[in-house]
Tab-separated table of C-alpha atoms and ligand atoms in Angstrom:
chain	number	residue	atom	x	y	z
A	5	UNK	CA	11.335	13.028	-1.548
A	6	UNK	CA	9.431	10.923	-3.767
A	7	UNK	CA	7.139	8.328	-2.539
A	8	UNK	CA	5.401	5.395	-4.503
A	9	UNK	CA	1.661	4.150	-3.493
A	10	UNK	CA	1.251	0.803	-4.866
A	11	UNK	CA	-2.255	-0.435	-4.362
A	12	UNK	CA	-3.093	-4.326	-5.324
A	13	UNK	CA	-5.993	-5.624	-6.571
A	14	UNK	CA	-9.768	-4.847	-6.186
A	15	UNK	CA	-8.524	-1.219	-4.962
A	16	UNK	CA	-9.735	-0.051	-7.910
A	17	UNK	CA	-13.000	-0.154	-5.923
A	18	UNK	CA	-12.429	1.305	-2.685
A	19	UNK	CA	-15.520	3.360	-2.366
A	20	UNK	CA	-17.636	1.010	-4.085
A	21	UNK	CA	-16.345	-2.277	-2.394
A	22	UNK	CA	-17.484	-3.497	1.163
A	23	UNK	CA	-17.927	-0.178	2.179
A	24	UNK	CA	-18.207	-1.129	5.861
A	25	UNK	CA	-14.956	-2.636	6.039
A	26	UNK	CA	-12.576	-0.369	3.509
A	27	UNK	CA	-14.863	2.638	4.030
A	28	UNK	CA	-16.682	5.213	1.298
A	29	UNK	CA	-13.561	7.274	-0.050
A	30	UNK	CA	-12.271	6.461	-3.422
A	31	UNK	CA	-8.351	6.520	-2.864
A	32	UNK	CA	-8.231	9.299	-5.619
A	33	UNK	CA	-10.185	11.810	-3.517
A	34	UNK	CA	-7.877	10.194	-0.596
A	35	UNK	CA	-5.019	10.862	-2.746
A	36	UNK	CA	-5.419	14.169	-3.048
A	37	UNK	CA	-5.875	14.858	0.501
A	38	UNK	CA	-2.618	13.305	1.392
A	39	UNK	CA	-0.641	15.304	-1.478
A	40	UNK	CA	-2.151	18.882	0.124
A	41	UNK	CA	-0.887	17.961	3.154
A	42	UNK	CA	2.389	17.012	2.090
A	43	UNK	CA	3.191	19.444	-0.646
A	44	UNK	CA	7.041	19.326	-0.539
A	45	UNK	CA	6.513	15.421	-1.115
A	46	UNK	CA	6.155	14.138	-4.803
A	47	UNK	CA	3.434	11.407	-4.361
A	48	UNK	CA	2.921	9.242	-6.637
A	49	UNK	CA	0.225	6.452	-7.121
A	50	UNK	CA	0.069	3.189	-9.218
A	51	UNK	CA	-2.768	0.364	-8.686
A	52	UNK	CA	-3.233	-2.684	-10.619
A	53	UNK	CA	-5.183	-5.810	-10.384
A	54	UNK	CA	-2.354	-7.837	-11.604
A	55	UNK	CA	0.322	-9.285	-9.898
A	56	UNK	CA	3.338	-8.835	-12.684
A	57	UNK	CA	2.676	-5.317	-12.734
A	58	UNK	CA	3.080	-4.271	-9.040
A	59	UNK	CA	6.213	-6.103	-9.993
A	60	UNK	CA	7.085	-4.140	-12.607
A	61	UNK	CA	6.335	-1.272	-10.557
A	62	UNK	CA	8.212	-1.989	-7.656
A	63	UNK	CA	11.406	-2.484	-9.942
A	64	UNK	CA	11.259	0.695	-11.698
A	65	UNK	CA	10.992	3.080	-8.527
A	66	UNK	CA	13.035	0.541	-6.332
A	67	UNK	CA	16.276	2.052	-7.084
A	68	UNK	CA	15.481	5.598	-7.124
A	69	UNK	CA	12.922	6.645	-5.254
A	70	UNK	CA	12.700	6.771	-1.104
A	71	UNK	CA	9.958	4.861	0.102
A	72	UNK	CA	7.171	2.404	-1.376
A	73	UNK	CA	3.918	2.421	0.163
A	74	UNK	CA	2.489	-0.712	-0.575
A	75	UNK	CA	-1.049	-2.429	-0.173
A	76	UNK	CA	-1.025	-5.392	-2.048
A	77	UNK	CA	-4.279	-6.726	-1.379
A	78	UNK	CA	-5.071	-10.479	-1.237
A	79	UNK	CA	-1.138	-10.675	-2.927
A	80	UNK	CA	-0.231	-10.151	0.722
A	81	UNK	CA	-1.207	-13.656	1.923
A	82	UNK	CA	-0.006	-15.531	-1.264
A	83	UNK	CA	2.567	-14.055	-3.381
A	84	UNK	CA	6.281	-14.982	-3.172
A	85	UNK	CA	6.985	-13.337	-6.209
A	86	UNK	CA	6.102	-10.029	-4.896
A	87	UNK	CA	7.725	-10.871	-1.829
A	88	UNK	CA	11.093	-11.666	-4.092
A	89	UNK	CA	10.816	-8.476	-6.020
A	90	UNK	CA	10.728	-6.303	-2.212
A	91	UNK	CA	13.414	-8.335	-1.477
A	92	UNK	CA	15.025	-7.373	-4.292
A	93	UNK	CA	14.816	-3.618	-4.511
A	94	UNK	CA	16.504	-0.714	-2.175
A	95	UNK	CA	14.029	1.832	-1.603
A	96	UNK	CA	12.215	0.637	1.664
A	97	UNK	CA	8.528	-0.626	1.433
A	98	UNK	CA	5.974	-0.099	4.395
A	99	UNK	CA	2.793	-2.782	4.062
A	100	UNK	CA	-0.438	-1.013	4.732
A	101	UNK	CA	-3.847	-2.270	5.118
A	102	UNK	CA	-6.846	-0.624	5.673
A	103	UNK	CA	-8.542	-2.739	7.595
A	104	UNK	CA	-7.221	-4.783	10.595
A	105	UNK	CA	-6.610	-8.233	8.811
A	106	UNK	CA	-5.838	-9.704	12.207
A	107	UNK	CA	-9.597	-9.179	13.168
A	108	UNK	CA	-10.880	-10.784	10.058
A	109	UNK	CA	-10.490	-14.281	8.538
A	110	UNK	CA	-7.368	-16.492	9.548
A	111	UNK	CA	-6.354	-16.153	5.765
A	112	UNK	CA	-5.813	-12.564	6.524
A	113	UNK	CA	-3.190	-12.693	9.413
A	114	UNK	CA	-0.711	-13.921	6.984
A	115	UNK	CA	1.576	-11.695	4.856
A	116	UNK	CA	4.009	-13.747	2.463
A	117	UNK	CA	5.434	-9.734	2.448
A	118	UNK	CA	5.958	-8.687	5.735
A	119	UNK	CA	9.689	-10.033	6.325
A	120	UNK	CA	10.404	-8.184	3.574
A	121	UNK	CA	9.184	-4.890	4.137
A	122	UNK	CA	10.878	-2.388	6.932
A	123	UNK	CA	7.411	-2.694	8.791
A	124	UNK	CA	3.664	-3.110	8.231
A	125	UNK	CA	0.580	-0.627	9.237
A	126	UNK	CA	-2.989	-2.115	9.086
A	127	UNK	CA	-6.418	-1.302	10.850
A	128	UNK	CA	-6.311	2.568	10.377
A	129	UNK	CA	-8.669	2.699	7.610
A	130	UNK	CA	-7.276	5.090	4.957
A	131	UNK	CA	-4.865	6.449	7.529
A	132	UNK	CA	-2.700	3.765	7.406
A	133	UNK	CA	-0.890	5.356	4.128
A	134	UNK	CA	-0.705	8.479	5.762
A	135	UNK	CA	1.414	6.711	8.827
A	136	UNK	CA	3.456	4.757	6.453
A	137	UNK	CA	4.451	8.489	4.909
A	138	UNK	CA	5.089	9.836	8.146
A	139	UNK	CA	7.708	6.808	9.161
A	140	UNK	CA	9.164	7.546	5.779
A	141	UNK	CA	9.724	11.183	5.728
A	142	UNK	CA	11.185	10.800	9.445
A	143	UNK	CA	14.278	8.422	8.571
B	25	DQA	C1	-6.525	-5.292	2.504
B	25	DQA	C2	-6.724	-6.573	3.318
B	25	DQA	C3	-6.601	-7.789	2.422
B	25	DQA	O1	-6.787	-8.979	3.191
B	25	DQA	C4	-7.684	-7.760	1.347
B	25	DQA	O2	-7.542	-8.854	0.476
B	25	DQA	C5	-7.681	-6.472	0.592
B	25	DQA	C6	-7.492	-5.228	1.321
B	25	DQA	C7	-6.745	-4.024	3.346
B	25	DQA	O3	-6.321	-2.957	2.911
B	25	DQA	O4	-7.364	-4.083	4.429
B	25	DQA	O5	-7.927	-6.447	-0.609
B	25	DQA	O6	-5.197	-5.263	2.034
């Protein structure tokens, strides 16, 4: 199976970034835990701070591979376009978030991206990729 992370902007800095809320893991050190523990899986990871090119990377594995694990970042409360280019694809993409954006800010319990998606995983801390993986490998 292969399996797209997409990670959204200022993900670059998990790690680094309001540790206390996202944690002290850089997702490439989290990244490699998650492909030892699934080695039959081919996981693959993409992050960029730009919104055109999660859409450009949604299209090119959204025909081919079998599931998009997707945390667009502050996208998820305002982009449409993102939302259109989910909408658009066939693979099946699971929303994560590490924190739980429903505790936070009322800006946060929004997602423009959620009707789109098969379903949406937030408030496990880095774990929530790992969940997303497991709905996706069990069909
Ligand atoms: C986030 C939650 C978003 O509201 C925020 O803008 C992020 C990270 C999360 O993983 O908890 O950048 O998606």
């Amino acid at each position: 199976m292969n399996i797209q992370i997409i990670n959204g902007p200022n993900l670059n800095l998990l790690g680094v970034r309001e540790k206390s809320i996202y944690g002290d893991s850089s997702f490439e050190t989290y990244l490699t835990e998650l492909q030892n523990r699934y080695p039959n899986l081919n996981i693959t990871y993409y992050q960029s701070n730009v919104e055109g090119e999660i859409i450009n990377k949604i299209h090119e594995v959204g025909f081919t591979y079998d599931g998009i694990v997707l945390n667009a970042g502050a996208y998820t409360h305002t982009s449409v376009a993102i939302a259109d280019a989910i909408a658009g694809v066939k693979t099946p993409v699971i929303e994560v978030h590490i924190s739980n954006v429903y505790k936070r800010e009322e800006f946060r319990h929004h997602s423009m991206l959620a009707a789109s998606c098969k379903g949406v995983i937030a408030g496990f801390g880095m774990d929530s990729y790992r969940l997303a993986i497991e709905n996706l490998i069990v069909k």
